[in-house]
Short mmCIF file of C-alpha atoms in Angstrom, two decimals:
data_model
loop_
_atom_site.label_atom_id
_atom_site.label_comp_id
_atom_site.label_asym_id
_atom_site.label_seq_id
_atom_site.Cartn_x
_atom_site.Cartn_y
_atom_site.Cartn_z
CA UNK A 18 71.13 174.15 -31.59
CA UNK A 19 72.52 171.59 -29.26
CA UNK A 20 71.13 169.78 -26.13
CA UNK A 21 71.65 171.74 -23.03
CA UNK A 22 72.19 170.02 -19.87
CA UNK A 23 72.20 171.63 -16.67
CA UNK A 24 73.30 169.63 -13.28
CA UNK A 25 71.72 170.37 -10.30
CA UNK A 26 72.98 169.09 -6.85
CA UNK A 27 70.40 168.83 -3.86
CA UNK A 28 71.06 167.04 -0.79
CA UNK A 29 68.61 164.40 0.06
CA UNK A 30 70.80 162.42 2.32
CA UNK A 31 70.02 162.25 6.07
CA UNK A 32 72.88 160.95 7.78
CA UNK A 33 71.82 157.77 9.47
CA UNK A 34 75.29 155.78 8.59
CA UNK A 35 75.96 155.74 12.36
CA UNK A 36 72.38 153.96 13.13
CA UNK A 37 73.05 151.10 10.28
CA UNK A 38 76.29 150.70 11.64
CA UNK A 39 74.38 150.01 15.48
CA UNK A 40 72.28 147.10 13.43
CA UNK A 41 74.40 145.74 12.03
CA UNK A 42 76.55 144.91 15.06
CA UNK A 43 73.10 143.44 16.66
CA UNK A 44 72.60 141.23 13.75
CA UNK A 45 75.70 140.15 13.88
CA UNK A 46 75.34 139.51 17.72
CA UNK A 47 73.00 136.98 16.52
CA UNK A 48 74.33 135.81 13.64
CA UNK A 49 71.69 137.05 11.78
CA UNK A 50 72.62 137.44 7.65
CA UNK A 51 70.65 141.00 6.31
CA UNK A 52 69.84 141.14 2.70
CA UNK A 53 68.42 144.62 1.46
CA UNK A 54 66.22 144.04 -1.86
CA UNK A 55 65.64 146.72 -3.84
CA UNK A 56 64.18 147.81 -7.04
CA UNK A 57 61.38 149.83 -9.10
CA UNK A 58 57.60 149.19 -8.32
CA UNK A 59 56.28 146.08 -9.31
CA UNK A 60 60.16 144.01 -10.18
CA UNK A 61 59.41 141.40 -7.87
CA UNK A 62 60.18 141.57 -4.62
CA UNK A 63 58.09 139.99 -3.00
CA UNK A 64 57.79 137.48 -5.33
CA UNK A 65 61.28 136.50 -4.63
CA UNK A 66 61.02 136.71 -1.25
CA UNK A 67 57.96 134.19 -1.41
CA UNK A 68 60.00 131.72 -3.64
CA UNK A 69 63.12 132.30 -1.32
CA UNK A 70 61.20 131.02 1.84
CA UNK A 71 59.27 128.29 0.36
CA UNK A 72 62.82 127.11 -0.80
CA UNK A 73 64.62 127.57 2.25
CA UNK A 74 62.86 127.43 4.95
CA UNK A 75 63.30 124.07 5.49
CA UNK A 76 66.98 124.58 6.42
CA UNK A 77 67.29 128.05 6.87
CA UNK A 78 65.09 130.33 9.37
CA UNK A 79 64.06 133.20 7.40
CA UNK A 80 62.25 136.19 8.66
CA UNK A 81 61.17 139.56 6.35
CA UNK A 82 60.49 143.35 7.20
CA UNK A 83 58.67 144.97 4.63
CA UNK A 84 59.22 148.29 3.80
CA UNK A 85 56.41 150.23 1.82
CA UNK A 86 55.05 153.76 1.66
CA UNK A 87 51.16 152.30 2.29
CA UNK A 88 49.21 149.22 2.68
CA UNK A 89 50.55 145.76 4.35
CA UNK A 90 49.35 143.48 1.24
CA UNK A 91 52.86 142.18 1.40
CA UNK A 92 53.00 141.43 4.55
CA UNK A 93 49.83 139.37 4.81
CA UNK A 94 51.26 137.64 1.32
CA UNK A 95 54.62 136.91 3.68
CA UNK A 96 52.40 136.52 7.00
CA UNK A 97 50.65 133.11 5.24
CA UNK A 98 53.93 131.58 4.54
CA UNK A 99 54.71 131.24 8.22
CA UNK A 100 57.74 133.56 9.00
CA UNK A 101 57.66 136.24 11.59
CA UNK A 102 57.43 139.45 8.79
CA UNK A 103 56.83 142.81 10.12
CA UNK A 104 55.50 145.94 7.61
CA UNK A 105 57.18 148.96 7.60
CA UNK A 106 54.45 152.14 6.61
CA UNK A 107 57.14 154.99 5.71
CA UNK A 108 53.83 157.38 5.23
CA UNK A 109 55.49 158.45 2.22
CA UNK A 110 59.24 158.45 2.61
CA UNK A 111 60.61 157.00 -0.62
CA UNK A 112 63.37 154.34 1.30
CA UNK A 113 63.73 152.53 4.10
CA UNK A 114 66.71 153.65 6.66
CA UNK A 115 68.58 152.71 9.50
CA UNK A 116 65.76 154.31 11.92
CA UNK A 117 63.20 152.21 10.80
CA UNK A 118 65.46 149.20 10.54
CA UNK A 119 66.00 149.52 14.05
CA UNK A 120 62.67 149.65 15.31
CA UNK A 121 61.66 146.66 12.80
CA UNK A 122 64.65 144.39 14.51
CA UNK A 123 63.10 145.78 18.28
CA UNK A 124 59.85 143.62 17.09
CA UNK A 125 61.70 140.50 15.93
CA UNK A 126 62.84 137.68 17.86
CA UNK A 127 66.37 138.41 16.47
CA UNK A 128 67.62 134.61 18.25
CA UNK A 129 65.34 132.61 16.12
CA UNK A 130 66.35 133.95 12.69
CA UNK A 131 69.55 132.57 10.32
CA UNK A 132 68.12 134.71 7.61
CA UNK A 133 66.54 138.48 7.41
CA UNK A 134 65.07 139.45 4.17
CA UNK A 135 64.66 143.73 3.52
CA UNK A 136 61.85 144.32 0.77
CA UNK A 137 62.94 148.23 0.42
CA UNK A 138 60.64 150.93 -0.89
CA UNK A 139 60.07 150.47 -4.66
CA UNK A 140 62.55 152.91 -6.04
CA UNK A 141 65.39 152.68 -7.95
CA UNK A 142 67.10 155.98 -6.99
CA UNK A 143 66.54 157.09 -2.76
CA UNK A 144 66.88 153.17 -1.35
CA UNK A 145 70.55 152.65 -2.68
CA UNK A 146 71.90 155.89 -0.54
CA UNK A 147 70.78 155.19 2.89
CA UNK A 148 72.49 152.10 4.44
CA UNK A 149 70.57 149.77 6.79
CA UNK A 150 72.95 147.41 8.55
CA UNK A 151 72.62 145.13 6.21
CA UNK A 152 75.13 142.42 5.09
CA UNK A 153 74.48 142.13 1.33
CA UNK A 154 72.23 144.68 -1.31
CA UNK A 155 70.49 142.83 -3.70
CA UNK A 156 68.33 144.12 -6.63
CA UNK A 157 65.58 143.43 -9.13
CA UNK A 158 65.14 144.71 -12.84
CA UNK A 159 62.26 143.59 -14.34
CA UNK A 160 63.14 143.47 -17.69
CA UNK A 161 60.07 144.89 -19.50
CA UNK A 162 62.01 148.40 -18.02
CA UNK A 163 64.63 148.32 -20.51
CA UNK A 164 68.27 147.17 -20.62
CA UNK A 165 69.10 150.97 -20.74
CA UNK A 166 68.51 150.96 -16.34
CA UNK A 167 71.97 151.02 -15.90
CA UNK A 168 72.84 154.13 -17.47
CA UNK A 169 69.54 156.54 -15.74
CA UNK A 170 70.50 154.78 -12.36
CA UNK A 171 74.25 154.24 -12.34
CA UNK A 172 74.33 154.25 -8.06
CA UNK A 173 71.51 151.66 -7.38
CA UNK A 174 74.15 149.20 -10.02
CA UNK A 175 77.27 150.29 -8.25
CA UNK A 176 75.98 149.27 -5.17
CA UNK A 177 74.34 146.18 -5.49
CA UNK A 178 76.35 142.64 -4.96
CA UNK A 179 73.58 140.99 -6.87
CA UNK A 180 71.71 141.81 -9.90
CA UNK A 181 68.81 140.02 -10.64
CA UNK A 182 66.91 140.31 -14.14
CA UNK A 183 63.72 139.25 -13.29
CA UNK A 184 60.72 138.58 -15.53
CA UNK A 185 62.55 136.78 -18.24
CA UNK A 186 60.00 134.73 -19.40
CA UNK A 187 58.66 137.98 -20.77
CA UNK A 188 61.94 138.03 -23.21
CA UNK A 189 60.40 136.93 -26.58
CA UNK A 190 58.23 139.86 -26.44
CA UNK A 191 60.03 142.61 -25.57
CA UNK A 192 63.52 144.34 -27.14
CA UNK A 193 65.87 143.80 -24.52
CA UNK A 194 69.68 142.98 -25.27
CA UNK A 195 71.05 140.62 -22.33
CA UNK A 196 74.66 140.88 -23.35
CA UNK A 197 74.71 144.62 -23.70
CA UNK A 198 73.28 145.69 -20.49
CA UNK A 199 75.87 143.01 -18.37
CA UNK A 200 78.25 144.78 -20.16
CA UNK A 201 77.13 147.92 -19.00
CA UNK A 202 76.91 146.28 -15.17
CA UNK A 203 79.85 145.02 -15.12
CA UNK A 204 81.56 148.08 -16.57
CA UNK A 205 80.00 149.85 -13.24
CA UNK A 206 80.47 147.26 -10.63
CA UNK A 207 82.74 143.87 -11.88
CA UNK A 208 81.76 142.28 -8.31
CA UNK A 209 77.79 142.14 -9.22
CA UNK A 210 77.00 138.68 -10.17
CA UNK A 211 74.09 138.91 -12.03
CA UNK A 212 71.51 135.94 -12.35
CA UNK A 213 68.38 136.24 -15.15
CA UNK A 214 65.40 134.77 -13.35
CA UNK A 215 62.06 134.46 -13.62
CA UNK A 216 60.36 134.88 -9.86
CA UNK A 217 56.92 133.42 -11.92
CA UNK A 218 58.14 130.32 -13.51
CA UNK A 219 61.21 129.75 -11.16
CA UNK A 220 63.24 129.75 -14.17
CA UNK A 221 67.05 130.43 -12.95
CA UNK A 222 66.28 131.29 -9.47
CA UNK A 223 68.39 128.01 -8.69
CA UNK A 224 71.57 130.18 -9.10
CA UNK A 225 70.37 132.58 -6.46
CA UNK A 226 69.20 129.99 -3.81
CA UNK A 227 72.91 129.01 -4.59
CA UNK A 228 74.46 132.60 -3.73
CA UNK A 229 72.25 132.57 -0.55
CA UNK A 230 72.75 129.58 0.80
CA UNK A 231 76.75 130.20 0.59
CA UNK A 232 76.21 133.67 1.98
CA UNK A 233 74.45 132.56 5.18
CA UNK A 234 76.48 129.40 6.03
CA UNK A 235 79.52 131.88 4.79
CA UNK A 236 78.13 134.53 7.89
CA UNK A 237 77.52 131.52 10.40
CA UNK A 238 80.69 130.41 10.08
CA UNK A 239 82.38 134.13 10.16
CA UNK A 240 80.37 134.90 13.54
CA UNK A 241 81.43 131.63 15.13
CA UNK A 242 85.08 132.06 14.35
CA UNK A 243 85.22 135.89 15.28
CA UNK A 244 82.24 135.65 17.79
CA UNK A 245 79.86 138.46 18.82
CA UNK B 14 51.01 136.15 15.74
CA UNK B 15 49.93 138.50 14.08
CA UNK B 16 51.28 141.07 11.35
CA UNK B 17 52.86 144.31 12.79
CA UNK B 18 52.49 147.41 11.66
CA UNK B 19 54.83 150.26 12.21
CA UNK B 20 54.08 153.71 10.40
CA UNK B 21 56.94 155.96 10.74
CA UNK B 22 56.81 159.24 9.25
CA UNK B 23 59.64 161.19 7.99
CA UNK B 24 59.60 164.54 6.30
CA UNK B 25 61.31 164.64 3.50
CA UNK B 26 59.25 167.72 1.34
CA UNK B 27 60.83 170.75 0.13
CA UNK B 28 59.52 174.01 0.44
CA UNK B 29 59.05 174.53 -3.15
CA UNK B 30 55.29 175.71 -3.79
CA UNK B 31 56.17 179.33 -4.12
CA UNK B 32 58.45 178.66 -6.90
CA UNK B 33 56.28 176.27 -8.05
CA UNK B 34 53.34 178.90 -8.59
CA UNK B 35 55.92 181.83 -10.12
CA UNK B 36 56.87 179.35 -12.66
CA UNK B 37 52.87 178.68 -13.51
CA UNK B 38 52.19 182.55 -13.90
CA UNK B 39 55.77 182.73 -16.11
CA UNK B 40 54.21 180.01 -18.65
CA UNK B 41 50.55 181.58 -18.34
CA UNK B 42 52.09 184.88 -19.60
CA UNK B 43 53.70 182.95 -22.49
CA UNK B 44 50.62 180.61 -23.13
CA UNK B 45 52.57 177.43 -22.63
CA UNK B 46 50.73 174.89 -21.24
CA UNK B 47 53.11 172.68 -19.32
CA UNK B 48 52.36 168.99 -18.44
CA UNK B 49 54.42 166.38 -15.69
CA UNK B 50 54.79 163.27 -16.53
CA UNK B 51 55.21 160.70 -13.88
CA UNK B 52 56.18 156.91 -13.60
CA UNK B 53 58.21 154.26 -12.65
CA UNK B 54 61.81 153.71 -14.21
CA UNK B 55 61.30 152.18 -17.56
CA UNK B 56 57.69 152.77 -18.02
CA UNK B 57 57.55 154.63 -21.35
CA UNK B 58 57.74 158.27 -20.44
CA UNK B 59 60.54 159.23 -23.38
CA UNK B 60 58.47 156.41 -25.94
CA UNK B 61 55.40 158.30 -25.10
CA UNK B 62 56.90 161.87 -25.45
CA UNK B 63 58.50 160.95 -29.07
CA UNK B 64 55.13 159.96 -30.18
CA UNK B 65 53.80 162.67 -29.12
CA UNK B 66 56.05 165.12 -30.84
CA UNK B 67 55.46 163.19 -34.20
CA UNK B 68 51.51 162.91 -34.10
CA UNK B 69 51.42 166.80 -33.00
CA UNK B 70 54.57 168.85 -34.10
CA UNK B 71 52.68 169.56 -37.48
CA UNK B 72 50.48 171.57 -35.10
CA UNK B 73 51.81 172.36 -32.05
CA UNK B 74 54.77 173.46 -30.98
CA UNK B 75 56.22 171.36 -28.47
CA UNK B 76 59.52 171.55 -26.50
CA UNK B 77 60.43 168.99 -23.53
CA UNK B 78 62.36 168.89 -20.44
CA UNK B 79 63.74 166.05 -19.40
CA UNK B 80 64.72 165.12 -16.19
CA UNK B 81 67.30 161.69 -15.13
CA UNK B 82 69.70 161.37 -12.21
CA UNK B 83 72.22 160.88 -14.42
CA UNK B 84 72.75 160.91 -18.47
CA UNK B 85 71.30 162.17 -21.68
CA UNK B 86 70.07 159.74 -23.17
CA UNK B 87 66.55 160.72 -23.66
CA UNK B 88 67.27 164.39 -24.68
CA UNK B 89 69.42 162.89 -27.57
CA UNK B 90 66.69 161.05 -28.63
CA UNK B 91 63.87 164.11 -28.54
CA UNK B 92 66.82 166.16 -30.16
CA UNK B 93 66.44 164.40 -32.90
CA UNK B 94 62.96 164.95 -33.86
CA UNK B 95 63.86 168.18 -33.87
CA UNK B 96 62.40 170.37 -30.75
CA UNK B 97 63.86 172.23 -28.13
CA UNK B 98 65.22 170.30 -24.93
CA UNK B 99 66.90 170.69 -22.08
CA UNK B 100 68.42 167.76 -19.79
CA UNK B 101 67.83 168.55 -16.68
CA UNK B 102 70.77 165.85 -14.19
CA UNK B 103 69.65 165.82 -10.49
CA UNK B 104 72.63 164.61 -9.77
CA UNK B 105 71.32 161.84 -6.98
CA UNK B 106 67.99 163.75 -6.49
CA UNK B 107 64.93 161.37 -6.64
CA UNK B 108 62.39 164.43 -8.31
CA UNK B 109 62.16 167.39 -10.46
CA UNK B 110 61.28 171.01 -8.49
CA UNK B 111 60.41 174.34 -9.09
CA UNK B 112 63.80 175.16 -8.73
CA UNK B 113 65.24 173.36 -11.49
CA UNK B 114 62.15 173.99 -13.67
CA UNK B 115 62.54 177.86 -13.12
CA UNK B 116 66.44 177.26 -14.77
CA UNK B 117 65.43 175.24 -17.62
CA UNK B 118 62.41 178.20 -18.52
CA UNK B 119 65.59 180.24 -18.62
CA UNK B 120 66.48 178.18 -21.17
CA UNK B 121 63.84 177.80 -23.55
CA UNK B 122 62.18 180.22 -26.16
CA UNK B 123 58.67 180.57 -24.52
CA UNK B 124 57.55 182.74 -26.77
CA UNK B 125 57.53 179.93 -29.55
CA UNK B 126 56.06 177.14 -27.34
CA UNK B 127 52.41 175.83 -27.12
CA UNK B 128 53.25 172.59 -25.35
CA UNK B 129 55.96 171.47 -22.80
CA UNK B 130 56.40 167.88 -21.93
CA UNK B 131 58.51 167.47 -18.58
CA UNK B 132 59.69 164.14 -18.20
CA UNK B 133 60.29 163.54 -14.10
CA UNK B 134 62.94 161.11 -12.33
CA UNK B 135 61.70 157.78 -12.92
CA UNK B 136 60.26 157.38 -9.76
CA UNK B 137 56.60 156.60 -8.08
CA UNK B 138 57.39 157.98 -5.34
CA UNK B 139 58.36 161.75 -4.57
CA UNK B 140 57.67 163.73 -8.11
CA UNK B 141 53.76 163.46 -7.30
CA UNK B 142 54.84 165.52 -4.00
CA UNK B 143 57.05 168.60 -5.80
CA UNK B 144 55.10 170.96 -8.00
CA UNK B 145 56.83 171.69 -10.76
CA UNK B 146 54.37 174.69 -11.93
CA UNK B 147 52.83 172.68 -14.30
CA UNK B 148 49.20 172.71 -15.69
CA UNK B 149 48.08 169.01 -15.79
CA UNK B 150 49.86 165.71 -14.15
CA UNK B 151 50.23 162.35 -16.14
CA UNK B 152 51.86 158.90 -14.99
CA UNK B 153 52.28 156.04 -16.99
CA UNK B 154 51.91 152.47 -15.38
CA UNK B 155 53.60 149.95 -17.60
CA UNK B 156 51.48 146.91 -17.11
CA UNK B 157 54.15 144.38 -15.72
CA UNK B 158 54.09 146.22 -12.94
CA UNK B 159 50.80 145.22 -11.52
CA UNK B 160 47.49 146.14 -10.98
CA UNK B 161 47.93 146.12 -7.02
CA UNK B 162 50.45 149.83 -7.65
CA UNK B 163 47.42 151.99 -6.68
CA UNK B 164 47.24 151.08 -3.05
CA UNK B 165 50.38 150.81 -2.41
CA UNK B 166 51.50 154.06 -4.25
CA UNK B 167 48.26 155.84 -3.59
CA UNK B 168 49.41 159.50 -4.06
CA UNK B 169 50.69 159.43 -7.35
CA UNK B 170 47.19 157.84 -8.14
CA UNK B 171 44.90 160.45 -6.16
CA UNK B 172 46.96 163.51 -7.79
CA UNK B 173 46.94 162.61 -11.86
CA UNK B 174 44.58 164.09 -14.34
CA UNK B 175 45.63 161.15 -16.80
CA UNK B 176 46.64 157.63 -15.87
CA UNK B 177 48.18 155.71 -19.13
CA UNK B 178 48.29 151.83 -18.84
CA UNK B 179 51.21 151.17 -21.20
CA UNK B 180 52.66 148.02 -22.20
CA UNK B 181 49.06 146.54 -23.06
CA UNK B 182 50.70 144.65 -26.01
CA UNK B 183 52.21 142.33 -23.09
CA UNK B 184 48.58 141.87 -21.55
CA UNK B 185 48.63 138.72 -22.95
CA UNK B 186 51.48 136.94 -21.15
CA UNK B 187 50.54 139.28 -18.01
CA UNK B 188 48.00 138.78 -14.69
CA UNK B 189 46.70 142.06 -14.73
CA UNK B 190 43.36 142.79 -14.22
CA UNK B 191 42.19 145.83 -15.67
CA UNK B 192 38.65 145.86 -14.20
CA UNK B 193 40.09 145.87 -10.69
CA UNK B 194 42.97 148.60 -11.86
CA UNK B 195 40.00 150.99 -12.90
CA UNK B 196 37.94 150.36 -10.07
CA UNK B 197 40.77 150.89 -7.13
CA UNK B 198 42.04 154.19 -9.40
CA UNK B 199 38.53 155.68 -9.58
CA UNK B 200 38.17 155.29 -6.10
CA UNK B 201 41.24 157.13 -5.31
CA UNK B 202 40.90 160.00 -7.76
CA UNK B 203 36.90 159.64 -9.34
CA UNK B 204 38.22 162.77 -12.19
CA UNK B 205 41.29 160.78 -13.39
CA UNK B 206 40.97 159.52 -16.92
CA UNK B 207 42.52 155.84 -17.59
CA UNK B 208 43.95 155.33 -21.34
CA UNK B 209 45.09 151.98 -21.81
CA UNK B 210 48.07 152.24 -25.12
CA UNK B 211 51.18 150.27 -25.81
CA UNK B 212 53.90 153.31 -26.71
CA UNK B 213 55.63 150.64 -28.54
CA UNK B 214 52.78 149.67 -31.21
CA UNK B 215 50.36 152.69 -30.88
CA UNK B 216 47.67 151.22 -29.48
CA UNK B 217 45.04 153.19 -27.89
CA UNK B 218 47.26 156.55 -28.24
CA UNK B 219 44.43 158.45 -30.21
CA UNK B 220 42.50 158.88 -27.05
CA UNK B 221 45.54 160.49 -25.41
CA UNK B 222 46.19 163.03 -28.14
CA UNK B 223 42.78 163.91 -28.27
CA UNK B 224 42.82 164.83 -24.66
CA UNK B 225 46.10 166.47 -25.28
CA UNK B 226 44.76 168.51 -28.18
CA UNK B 227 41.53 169.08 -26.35
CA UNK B 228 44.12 170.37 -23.33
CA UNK B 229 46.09 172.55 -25.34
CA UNK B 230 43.23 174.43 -27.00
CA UNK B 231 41.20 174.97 -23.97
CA UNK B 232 45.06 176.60 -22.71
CA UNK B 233 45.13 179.17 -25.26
CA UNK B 234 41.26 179.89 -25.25
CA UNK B 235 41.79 181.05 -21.71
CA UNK B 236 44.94 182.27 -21.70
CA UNK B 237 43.53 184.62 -24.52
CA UNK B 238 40.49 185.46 -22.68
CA UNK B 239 41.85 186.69 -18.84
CA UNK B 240 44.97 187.97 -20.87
CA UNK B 241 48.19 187.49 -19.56
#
């Protein structure tokens, strides 16, 4: 007896690489840096977001669509920090796309924002095949999920620039090997930095203000010198 | 300024009930009762399956399907406690269907099964909208999720038989509020029953093979009274 496997192709993708390709060149009209966060249910999302703005915002003017199959408990979470934030309802799609993207950035006032944050669907598999426009993918693991991620969801890793391990104060309790699974990471994708964080206790998030803050005076300065 | 709200709804179900309900009379005829198990990536769902082939095999005869995007890990490890399996890679696909369920019956030796365990694409999302031809549903929450997943996941909540709170060895070091958890769940779906058990340490798992053994009785009592 030995395991059987059996691989069986199904096409999920819609092709909406065309429409992400349209945003983009209107965010970058405005000089407007698009991050797309992804990750599983409950990773911390929007608890990044939250710390993001309260640590930028200062400087940096963000704004936030968030993207979720029901509810707009996020968005009111977002809406009481201040920043224009509009909810996305996908009645049940499992992603965001470029479709929805666009409609978002119809009913944002695209001149007033440095920074656009992209809470995806929670879902490690659909959200890392359908583009946006967006400038940079970023994702969460919490870490109670298990340093084995990489392996069960090899395209979500591949794709992302950064990976953020979120949740680490949660370490001492749980079995989950640091230095195996960047291995693993940086087997599939060497560019992924990847920054353990805790989105609860701000523990390590310094290192990703870092990364942001280069990225959107990096983009400022890219639009100016190449222009609209 | 207020919040906007844009619902935009995209169609992204399969045709698969048909198959779905050929596959349910194919295990009836057999007297296989067949259960789904749903949840987010990293939740438990192989953890809980392994336990449940040890506290039952004595007994039952169980055989598991398991499906990932990619790898096989988790079939190696049920292959090892010695029952059938079959890996089912989706290759990209978010879900299990009928489809691939019908193959992986092809597979297995029916006629020596009491119990089959399908592992779904971690994902809480789109398995809770594919039938798989299965008798009961199941998802696992793994508690540092959240207790807000119900409403903003709400059909994976209002389509379960069983909801199993794993993880509750980390309630400690968590804010979740299980009170609230039960009273948003009932709400959506008054028949689901709500085990809280840590996979890890055993906790609170007697309740689920009881249901399980109570479940796989009641099978074969019908099956053997309206025949095949």
């Amino acid at each position: 007896m030995t395991v059987k496997v059996l691989t069986i192709k199904e096409d999920i993708l819609g092709i909406n690489k065309e429409k992400a390709i349209k945003n983009r060149e209107r965010l970058d009209r405005y000089h407007v840096l698009a991050i797309n966060i992804m990750s599983s249910p409950g990773a911390g999302k929007t608890s990044l977001i939250l710390q993001t703005i309260n640590r930028l915002k200062s400087k940096t003017r963000v704004a936030v669509i968030e993207g979720d199959i029901a509810s707009q408990i996020d968005a009111d979470k977002v809406f009481q920090h201040g920043v224009p934030v509009i909810q996305i309802n996908t009645a049940g799609g499992c992603h965001l796309d470029a479709n929805m993207i666009e409609k978002a950035l119809d009913n944002l006032p695209l001149e007033k924002i440095d920074l656009l944050l992209i809470e995806n669907v929670g879902n490690l598999v659909c959200p890392a095949e359908f583009a946006l426009g967006e400038h940079r993918k970023v994702m969460l693991l919490s870490m109670p999920e298990g340093d084995d991620k990489p392996h069960k969801y090899p395209l979500m890793f591949t794709e992302t620039d950064v990976v953020l391990v979120n949740k680490v104060d949660l370490l001492p309790y749980l079995d989950f090997n640091i230095a195996a699974f960047n291995q693993v990471v940086n087997g599939l994708n060497p560019r992924s930095k990847i920054f353990p964080v805790s989105c609860k206790t701000g523990e390590g998030l310094e290192a990703w203000f870092s990364w942001l803050e280069k990225e959107t005076k990096h983009r400022v300065y890219d639009s100016q010198a190449v222009g609209p």
